[in-house]
JSON list of N, CA, C and O in Angstrom, two decimals:
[
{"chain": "A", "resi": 1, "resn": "UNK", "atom": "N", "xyz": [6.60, -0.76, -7.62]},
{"chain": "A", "resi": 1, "resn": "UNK", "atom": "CA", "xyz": [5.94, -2.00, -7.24]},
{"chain": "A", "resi": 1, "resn": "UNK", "atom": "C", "xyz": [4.68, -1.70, -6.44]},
{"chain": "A", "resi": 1, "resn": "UNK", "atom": "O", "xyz": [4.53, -0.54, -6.05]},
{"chain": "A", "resi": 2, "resn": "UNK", "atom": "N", "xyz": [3.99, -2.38, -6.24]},
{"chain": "A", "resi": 2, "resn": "UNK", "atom": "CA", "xyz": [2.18, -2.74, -5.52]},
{"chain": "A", "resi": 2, "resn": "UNK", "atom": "C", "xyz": [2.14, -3.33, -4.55]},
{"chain": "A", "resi": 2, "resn": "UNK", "atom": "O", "xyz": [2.33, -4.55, -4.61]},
{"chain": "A", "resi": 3, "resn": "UNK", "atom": "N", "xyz": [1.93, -2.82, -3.55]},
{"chain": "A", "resi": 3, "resn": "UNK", "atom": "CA", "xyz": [1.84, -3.90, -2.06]},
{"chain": "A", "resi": 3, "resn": "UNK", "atom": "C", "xyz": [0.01, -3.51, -1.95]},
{"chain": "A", "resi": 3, "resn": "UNK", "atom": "O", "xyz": [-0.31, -2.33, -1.80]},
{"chain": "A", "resi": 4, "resn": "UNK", "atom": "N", "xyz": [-1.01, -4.52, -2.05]},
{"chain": "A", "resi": 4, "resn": "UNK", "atom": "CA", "xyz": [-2.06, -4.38, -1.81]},
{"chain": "A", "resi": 4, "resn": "UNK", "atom": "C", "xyz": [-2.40, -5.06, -0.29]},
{"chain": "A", "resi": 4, "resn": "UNK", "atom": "O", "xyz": [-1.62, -5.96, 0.00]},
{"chain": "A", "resi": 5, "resn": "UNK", "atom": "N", "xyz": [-3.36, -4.80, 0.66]},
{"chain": "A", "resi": 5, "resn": "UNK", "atom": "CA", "xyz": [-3.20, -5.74, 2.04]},
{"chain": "A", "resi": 5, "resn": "UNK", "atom": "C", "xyz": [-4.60, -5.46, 1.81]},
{"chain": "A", "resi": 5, "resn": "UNK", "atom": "O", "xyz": [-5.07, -4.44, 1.30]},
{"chain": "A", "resi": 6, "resn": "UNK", "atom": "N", "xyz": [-5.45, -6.81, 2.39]},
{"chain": "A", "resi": 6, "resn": "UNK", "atom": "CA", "xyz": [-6.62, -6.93, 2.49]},
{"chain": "A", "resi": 6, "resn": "UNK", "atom": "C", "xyz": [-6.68, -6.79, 4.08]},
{"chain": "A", "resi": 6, "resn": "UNK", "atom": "O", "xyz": [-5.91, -7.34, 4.86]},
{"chain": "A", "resi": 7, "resn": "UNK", "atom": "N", "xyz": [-8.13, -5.64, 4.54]},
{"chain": "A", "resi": 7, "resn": "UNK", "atom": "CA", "xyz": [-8.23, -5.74, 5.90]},
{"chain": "A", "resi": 7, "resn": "UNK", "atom": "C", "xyz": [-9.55, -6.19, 6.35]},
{"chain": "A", "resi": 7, "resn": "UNK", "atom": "O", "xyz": [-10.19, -5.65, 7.25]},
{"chain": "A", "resi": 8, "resn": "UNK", "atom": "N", "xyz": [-9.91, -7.26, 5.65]},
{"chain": "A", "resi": 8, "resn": "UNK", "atom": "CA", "xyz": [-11.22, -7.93, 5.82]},
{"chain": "A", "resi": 8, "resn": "UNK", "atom": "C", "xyz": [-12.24, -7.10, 5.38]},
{"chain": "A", "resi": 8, "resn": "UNK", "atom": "O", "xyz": [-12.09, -5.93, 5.01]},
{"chain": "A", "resi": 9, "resn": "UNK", "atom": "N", "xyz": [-13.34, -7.76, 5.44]},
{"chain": "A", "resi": 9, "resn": "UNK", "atom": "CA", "xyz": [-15.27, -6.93, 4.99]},
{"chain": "A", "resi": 9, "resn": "UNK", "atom": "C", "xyz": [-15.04, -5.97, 4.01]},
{"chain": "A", "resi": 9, "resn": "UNK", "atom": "O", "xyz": [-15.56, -4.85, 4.02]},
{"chain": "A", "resi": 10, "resn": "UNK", "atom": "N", "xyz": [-13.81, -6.62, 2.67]},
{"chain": "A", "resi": 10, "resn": "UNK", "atom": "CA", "xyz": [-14.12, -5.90, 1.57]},
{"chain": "A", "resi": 10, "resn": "UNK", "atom": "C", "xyz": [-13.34, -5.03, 1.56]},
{"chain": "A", "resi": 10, "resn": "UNK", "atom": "O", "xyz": [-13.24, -4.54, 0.43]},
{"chain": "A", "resi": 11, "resn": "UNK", "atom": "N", "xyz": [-12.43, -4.37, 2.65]},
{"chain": "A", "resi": 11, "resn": "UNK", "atom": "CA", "xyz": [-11.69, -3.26, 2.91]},
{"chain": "A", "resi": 11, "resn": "UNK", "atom": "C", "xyz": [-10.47, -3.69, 2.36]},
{"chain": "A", "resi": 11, "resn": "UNK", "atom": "O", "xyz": [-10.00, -4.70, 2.90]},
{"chain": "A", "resi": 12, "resn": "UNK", "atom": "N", "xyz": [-9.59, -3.03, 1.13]},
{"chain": "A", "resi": 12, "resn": "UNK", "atom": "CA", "xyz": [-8.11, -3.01, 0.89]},
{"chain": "A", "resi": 12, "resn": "UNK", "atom": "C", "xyz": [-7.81, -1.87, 0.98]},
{"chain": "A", "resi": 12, "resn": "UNK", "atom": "O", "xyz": [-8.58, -0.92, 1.08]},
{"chain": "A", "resi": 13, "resn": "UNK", "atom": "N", "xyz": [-6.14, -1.85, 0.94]},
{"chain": "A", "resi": 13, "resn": "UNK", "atom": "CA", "xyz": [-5.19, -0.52, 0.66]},
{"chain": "A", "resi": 13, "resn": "UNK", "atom": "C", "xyz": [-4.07, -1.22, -0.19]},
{"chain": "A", "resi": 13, "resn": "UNK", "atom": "O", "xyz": [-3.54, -2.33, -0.24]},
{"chain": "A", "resi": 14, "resn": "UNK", "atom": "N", "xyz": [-3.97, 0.22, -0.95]},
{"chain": "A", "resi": 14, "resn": "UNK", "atom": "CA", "xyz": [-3.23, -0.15, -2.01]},
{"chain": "A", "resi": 14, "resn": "UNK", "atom": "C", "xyz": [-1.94, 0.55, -1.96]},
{"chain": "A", "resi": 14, "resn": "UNK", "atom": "O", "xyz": [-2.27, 1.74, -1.91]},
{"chain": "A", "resi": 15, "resn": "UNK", "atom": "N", "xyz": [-0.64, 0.50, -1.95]},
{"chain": "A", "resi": 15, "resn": "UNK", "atom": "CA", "xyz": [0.71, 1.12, -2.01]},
{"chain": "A", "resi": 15, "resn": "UNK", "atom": "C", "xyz": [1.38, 1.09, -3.14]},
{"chain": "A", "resi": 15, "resn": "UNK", "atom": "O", "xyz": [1.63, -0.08, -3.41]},
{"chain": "A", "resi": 16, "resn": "UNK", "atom": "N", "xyz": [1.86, 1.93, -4.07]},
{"chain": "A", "resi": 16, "resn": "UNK", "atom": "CA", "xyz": [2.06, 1.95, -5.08]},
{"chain": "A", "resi": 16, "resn": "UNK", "atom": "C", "xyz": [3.20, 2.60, -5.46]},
{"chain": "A", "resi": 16, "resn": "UNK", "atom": "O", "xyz": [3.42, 3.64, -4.84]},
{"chain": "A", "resi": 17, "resn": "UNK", "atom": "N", "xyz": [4.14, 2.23, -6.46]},
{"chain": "A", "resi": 17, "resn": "UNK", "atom": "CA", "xyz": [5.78, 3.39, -6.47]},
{"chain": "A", "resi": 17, "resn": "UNK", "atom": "C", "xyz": [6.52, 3.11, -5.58]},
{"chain": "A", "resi": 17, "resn": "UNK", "atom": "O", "xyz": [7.53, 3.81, -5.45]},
{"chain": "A", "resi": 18, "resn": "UNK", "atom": "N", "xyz": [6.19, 1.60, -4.33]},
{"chain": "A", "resi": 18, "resn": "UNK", "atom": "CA", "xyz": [7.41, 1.46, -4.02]},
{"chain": "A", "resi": 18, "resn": "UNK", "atom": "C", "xyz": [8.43, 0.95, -4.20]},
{"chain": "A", "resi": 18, "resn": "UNK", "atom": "O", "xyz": [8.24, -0.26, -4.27]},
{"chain": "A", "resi": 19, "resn": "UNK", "atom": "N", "xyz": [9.99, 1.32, -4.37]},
{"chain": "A", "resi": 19, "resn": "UNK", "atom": "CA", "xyz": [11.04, 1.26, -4.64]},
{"chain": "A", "resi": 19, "resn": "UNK", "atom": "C", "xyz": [11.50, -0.32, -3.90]},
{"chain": "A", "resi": 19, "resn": "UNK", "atom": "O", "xyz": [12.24, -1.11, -4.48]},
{"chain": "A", "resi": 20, "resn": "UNK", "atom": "N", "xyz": [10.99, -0.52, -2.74]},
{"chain": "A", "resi": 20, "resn": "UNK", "atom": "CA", "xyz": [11.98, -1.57, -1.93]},
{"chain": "A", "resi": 20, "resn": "UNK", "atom": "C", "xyz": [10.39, -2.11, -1.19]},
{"chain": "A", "resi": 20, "resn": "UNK", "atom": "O", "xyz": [9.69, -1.32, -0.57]},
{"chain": "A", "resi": 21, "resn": "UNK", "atom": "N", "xyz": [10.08, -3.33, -1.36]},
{"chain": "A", "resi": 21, "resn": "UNK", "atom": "CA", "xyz": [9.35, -4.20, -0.71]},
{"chain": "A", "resi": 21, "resn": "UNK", "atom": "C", "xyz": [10.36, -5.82, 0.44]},
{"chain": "A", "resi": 21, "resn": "UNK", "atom": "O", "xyz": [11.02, -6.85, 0.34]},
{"chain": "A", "resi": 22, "resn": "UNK", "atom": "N", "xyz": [9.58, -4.60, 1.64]},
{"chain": "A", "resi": 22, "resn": "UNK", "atom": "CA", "xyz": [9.70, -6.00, 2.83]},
{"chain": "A", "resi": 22, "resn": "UNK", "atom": "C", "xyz": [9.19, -7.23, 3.19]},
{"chain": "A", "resi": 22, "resn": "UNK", "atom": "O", "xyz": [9.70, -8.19, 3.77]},
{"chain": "A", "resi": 23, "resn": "UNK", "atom": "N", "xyz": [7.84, -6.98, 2.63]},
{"chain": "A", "resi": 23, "resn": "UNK", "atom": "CA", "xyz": [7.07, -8.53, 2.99]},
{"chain": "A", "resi": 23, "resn": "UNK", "atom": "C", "xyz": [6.73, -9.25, 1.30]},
{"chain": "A", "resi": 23, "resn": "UNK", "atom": "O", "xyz": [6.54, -8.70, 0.22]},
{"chain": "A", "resi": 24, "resn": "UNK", "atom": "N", "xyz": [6.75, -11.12, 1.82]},
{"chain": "A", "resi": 24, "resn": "UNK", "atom": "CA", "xyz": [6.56, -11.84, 1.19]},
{"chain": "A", "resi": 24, "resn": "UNK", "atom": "C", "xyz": [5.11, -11.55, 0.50]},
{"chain": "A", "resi": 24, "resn": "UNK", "atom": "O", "xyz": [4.41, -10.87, 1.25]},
{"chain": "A", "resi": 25, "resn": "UNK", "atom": "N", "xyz": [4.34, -11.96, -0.99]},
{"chain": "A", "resi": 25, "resn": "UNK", "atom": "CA", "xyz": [3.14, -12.42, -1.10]},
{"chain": "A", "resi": 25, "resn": "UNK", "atom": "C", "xyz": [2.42, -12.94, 0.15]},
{"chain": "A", "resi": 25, "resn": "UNK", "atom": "O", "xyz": [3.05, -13.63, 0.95]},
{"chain": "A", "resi": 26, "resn": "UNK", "atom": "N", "xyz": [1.40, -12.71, 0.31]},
{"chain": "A", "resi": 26, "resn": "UNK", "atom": "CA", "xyz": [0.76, -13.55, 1.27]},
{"chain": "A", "resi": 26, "resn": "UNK", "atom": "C", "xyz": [0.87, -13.33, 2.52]},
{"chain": "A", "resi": 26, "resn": "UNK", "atom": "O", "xyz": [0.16, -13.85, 3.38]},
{"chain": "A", "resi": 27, "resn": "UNK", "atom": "N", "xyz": [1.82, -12.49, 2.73]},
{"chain": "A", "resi": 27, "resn": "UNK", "atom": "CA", "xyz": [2.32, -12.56, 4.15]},
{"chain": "A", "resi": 27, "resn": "UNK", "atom": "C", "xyz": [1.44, -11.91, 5.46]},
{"chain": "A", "resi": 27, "resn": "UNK", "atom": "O", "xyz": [1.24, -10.69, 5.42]},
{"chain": "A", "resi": 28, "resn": "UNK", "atom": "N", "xyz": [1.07, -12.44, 6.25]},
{"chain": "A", "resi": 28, "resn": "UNK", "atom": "CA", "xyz": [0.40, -11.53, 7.67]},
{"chain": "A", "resi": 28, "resn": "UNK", "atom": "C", "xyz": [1.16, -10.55, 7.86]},
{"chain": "A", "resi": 28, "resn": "UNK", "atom": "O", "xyz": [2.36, -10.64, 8.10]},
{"chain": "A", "resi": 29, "resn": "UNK", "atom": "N", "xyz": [0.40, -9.32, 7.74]},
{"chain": "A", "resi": 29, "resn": "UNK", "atom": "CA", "xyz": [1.36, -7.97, 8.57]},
{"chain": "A", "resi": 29, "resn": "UNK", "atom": "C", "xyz": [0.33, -7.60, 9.70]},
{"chain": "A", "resi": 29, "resn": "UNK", "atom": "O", "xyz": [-0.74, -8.11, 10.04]},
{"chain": "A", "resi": 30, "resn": "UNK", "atom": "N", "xyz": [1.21, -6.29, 10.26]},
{"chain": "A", "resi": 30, "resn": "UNK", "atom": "CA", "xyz": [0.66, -6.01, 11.86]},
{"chain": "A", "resi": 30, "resn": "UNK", "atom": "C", "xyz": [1.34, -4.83, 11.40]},
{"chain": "A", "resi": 30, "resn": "UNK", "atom": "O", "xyz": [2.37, -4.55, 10.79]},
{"chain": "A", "resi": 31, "resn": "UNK", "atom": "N", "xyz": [-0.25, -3.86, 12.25]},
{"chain": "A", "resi": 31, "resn": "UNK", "atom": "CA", "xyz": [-0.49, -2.12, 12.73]},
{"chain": "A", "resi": 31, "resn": "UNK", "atom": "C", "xyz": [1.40, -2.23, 12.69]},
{"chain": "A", "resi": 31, "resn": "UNK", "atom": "O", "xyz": [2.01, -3.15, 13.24]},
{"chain": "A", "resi": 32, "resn": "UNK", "atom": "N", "xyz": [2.02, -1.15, 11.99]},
{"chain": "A", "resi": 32, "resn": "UNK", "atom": "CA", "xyz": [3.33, -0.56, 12.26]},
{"chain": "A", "resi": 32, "resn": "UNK", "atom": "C", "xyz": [4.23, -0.91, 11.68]},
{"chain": "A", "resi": 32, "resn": "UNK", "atom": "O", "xyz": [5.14, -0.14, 11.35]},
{"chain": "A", "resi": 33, "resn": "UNK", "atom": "N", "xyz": [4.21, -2.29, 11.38]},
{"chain": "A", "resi": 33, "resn": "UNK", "atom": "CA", "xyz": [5.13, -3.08, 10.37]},
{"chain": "A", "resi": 33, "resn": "UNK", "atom": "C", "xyz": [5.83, -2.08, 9.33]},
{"chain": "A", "resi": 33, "resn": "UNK", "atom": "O", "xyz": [5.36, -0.97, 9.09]},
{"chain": "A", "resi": 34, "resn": "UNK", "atom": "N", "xyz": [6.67, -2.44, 8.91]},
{"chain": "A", "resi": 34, "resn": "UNK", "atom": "CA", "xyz": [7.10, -1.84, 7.69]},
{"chain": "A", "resi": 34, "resn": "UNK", "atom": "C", "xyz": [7.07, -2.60, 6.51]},
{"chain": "A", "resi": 34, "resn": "UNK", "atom": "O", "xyz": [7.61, -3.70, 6.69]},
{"chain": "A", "resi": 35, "resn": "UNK", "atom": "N", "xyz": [6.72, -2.46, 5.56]},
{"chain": "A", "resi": 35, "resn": "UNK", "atom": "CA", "xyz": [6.29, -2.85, 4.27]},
{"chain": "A", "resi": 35, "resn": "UNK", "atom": "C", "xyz": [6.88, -2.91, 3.13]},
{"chain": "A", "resi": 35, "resn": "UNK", "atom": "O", "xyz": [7.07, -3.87, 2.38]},
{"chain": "A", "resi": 36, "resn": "UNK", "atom": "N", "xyz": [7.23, -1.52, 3.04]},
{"chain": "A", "resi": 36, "resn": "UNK", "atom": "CA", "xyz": [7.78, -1.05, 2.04]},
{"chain": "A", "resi": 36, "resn": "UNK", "atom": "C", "xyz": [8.34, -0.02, 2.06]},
{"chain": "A", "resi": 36, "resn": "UNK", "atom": "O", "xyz": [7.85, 0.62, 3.00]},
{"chain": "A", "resi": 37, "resn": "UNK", "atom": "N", "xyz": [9.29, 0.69, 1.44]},
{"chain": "A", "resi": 37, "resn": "UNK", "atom": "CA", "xyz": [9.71, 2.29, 0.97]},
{"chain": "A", "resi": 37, "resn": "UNK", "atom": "C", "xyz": [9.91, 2.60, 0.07]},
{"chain": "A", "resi": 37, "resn": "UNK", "atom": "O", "xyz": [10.37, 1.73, -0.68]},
{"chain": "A", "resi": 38, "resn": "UNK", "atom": "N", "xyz": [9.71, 4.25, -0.58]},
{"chain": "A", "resi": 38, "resn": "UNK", "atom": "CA", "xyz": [10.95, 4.23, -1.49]},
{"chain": "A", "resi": 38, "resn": "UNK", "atom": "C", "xyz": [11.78, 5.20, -1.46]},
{"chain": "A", "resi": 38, "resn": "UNK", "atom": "O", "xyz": [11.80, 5.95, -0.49]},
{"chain": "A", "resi": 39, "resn": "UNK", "atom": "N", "xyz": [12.71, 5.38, -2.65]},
{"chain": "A", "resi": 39, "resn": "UNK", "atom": "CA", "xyz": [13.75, 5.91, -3.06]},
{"chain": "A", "resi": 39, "resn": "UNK", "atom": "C", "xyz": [14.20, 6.66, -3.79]},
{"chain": "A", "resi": 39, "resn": "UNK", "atom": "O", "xyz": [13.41, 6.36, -4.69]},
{"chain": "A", "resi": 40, "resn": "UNK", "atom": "N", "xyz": [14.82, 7.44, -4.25]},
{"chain": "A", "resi": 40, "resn": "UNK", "atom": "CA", "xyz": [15.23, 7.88, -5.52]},
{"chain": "A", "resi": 40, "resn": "UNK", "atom": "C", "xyz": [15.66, 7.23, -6.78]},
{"chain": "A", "resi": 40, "resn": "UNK", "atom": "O", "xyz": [16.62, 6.48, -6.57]},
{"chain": "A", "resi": 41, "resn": "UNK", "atom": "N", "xyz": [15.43, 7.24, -7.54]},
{"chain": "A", "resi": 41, "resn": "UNK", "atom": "CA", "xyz": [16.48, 5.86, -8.64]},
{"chain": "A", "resi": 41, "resn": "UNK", "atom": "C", "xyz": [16.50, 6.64, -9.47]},
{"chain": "A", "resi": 41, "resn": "UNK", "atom": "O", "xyz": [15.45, 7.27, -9.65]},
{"chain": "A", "resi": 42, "resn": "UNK", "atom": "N", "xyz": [17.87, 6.97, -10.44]},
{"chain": "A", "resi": 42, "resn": "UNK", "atom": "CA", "xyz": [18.02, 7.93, -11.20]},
{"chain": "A", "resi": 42, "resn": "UNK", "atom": "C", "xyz": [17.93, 8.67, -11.51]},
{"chain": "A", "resi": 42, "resn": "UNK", "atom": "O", "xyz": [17.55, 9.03, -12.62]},
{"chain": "A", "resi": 43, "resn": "UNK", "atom": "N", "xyz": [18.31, 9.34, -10.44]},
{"chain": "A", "resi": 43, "resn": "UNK", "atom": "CA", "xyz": [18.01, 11.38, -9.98]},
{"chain": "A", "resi": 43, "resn": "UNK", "atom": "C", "xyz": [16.29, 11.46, -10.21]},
{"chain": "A", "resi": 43, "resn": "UNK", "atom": "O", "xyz": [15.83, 12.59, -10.40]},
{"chain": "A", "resi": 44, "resn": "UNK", "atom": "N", "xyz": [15.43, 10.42, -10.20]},
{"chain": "A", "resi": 44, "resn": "UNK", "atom": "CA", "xyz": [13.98, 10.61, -10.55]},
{"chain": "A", "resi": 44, "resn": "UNK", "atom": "C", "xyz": [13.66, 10.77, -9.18]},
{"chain": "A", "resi": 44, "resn": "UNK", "atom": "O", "xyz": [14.32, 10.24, -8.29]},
{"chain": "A", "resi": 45, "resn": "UNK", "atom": "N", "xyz": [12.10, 11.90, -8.87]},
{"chain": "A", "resi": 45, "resn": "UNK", "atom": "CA", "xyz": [11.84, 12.25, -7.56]},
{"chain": "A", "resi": 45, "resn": "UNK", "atom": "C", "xyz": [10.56, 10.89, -7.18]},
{"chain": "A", "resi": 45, "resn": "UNK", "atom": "O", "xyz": [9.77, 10.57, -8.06]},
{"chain": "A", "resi": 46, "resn": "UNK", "atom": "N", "xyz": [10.54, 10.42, -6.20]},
{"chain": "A", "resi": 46, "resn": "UNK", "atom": "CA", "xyz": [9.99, 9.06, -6.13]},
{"chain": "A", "resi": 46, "resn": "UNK", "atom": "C", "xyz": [8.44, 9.56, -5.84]},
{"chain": "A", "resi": 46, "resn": "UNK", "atom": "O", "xyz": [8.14, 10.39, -4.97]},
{"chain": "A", "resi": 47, "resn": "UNK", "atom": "N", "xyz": [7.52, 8.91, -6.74]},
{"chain": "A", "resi": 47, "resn": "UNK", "atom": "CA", "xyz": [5.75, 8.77, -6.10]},
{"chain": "A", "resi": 47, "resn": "UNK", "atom": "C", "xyz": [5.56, 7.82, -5.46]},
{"chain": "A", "resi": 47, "resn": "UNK", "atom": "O", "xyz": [6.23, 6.82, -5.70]},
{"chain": "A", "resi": 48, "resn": "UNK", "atom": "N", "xyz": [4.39, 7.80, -4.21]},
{"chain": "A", "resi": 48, "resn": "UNK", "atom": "CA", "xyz": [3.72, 7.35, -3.46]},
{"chain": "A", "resi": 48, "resn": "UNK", "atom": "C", "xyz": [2.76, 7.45, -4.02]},
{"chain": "A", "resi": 48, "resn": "UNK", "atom": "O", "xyz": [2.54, 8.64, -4.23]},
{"chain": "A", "resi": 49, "resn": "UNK", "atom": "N", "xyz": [1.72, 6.58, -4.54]},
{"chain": "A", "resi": 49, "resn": "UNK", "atom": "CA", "xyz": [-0.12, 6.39, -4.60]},
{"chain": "A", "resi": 49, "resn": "UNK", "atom": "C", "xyz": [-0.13, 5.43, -3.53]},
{"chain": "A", "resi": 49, "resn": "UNK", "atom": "O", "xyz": [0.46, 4.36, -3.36]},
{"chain": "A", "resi": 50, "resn": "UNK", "atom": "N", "xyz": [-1.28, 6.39, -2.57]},
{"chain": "A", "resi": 50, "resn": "UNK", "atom": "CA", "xyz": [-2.26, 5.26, -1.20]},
{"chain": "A", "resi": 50, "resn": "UNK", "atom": "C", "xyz": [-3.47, 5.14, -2.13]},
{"chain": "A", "resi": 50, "resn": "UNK", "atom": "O", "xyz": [-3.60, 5.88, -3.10]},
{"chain": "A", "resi": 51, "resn": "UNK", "atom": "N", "xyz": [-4.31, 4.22, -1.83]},
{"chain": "A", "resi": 51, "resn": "UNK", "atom": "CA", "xyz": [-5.55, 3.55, -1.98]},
{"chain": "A", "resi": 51, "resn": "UNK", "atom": "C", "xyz": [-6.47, 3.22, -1.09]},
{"chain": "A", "resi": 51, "resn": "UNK", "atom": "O", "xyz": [-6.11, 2.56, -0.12]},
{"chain": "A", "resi": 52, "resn": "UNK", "atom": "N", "xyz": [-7.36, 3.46, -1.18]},
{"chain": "A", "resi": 52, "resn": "UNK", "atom": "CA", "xyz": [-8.10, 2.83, -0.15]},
{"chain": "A", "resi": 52, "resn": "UNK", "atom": "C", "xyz": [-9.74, 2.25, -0.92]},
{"chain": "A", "resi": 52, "resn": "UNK", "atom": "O", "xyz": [-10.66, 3.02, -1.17]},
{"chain": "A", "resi": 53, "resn": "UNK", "atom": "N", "xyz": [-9.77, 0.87, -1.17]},
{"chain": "A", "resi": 53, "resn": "UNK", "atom": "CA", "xyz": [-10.87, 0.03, -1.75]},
{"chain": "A", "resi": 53, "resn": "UNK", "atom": "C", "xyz": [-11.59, -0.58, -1.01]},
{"chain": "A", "resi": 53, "resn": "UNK", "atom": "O", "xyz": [-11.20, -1.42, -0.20]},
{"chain": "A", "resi": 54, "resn": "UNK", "atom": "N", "xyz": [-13.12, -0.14, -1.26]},
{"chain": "A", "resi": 54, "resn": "UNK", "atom": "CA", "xyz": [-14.18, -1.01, -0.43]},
{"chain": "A", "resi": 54, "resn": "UNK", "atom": "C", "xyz": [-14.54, -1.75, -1.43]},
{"chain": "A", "resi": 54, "resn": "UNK", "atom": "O", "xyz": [-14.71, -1.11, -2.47]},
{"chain": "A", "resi": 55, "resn": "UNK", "atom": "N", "xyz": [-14.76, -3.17, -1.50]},
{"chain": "A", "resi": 55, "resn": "UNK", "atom": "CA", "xyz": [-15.82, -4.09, -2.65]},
{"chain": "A", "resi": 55, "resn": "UNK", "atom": "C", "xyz": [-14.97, -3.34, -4.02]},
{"chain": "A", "resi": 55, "resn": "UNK", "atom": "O", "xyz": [-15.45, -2.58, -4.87]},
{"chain": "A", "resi": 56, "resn": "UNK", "atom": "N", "xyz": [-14.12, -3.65, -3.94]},
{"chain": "A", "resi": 56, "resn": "UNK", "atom": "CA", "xyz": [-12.64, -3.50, -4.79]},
{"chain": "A", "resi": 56, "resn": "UNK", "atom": "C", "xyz": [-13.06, -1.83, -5.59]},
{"chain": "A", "resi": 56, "resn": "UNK", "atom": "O", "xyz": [-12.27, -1.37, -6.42]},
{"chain": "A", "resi": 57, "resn": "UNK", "atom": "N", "xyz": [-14.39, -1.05, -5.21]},
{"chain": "A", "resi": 57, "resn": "UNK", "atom": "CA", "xyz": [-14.20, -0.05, -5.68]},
{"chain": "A", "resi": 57, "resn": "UNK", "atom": "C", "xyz": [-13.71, 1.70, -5.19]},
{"chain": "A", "resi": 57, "resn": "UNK", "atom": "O", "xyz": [-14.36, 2.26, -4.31]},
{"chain": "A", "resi": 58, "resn": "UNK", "atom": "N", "xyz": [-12.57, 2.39, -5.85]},
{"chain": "A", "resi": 58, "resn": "UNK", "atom": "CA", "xyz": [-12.35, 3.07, -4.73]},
{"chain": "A", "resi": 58, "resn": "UNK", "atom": "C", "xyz": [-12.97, 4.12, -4.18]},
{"chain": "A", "resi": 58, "resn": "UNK", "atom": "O", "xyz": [-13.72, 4.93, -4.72]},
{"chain": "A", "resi": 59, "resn": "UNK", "atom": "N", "xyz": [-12.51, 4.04, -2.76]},
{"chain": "A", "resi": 59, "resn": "UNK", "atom": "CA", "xyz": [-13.44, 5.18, -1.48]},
{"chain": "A", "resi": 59, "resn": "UNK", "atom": "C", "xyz": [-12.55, 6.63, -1.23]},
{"chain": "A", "resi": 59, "resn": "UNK", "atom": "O", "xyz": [-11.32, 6.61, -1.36]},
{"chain": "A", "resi": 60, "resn": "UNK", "atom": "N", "xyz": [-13.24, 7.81, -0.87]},
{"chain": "A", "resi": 60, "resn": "UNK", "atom": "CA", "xyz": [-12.81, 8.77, -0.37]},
{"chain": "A", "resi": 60, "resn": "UNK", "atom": "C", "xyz": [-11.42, 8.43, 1.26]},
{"chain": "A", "resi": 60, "resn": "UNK", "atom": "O", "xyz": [-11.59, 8.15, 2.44]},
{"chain": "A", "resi": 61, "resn": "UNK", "atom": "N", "xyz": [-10.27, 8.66, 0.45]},
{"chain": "A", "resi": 61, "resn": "UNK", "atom": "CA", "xyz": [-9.44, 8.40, 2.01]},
{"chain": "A", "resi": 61, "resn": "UNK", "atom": "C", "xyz": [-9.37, 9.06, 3.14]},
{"chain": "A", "resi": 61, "resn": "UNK", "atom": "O", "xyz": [-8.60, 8.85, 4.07]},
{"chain": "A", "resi": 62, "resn": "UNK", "atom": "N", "xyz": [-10.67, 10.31, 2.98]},
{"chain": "A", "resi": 62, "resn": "UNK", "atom": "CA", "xyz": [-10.70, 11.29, 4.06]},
{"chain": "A", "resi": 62, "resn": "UNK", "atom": "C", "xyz": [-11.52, 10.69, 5.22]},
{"chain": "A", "resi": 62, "resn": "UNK", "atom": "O", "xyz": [-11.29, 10.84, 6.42]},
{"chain": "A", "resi": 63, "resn": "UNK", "atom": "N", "xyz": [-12.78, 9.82, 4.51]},
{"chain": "A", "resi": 63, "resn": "UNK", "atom": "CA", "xyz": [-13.52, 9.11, 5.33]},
{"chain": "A", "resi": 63, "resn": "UNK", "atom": "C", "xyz": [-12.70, 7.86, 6.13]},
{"chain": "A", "resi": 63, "resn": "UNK", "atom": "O", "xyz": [-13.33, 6.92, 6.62]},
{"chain": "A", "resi": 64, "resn": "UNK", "atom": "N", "xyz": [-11.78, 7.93, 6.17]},
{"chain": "A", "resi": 64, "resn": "UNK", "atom": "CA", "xyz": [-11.01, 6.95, 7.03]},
{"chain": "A", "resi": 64, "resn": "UNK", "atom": "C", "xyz": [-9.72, 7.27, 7.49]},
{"chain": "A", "resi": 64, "resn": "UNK", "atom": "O", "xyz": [-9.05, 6.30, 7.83]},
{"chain": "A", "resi": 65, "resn": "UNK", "atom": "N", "xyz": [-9.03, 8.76, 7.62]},
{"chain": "A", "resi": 65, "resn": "UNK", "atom": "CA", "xyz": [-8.33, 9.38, 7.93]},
{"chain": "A", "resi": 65, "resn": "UNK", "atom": "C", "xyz": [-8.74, 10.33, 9.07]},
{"chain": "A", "resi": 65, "resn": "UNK", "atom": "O", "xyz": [-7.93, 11.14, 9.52]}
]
């Protein structure tokens, strides 16, 4: 599943491969929250893709790490 969060002036992040989503569509989150995780599901080893989109095109995540 896709948890995308908009952080204003064009800035998103994108979460991707997770197994178990905590928040509603739409929902306000806050620095720390938990979101999402995942899991194993059928002896398969689980991926994580981060994102990071300025003006929906994507940016180097080092420049903001």
């Amino acid at each position: 599943s896709r948890i995308l969060i908009s952080h204003g002036n064009g800035l998103e992040t994108v979460s991707e491969g997770c197994t178990d989503i905590y928040v509603e569509p739409l929902q306000k989150v806050w620095r720390g929250e938990l979101i999402g995780s995942i899991r194993p599901v059928e002896e398969r080893i689980p991926e994580l893709m981060f994102q990071i989109l300025k003006e929906q095109e994507p940016v180097d995540i080092g420049d903001y790490f």
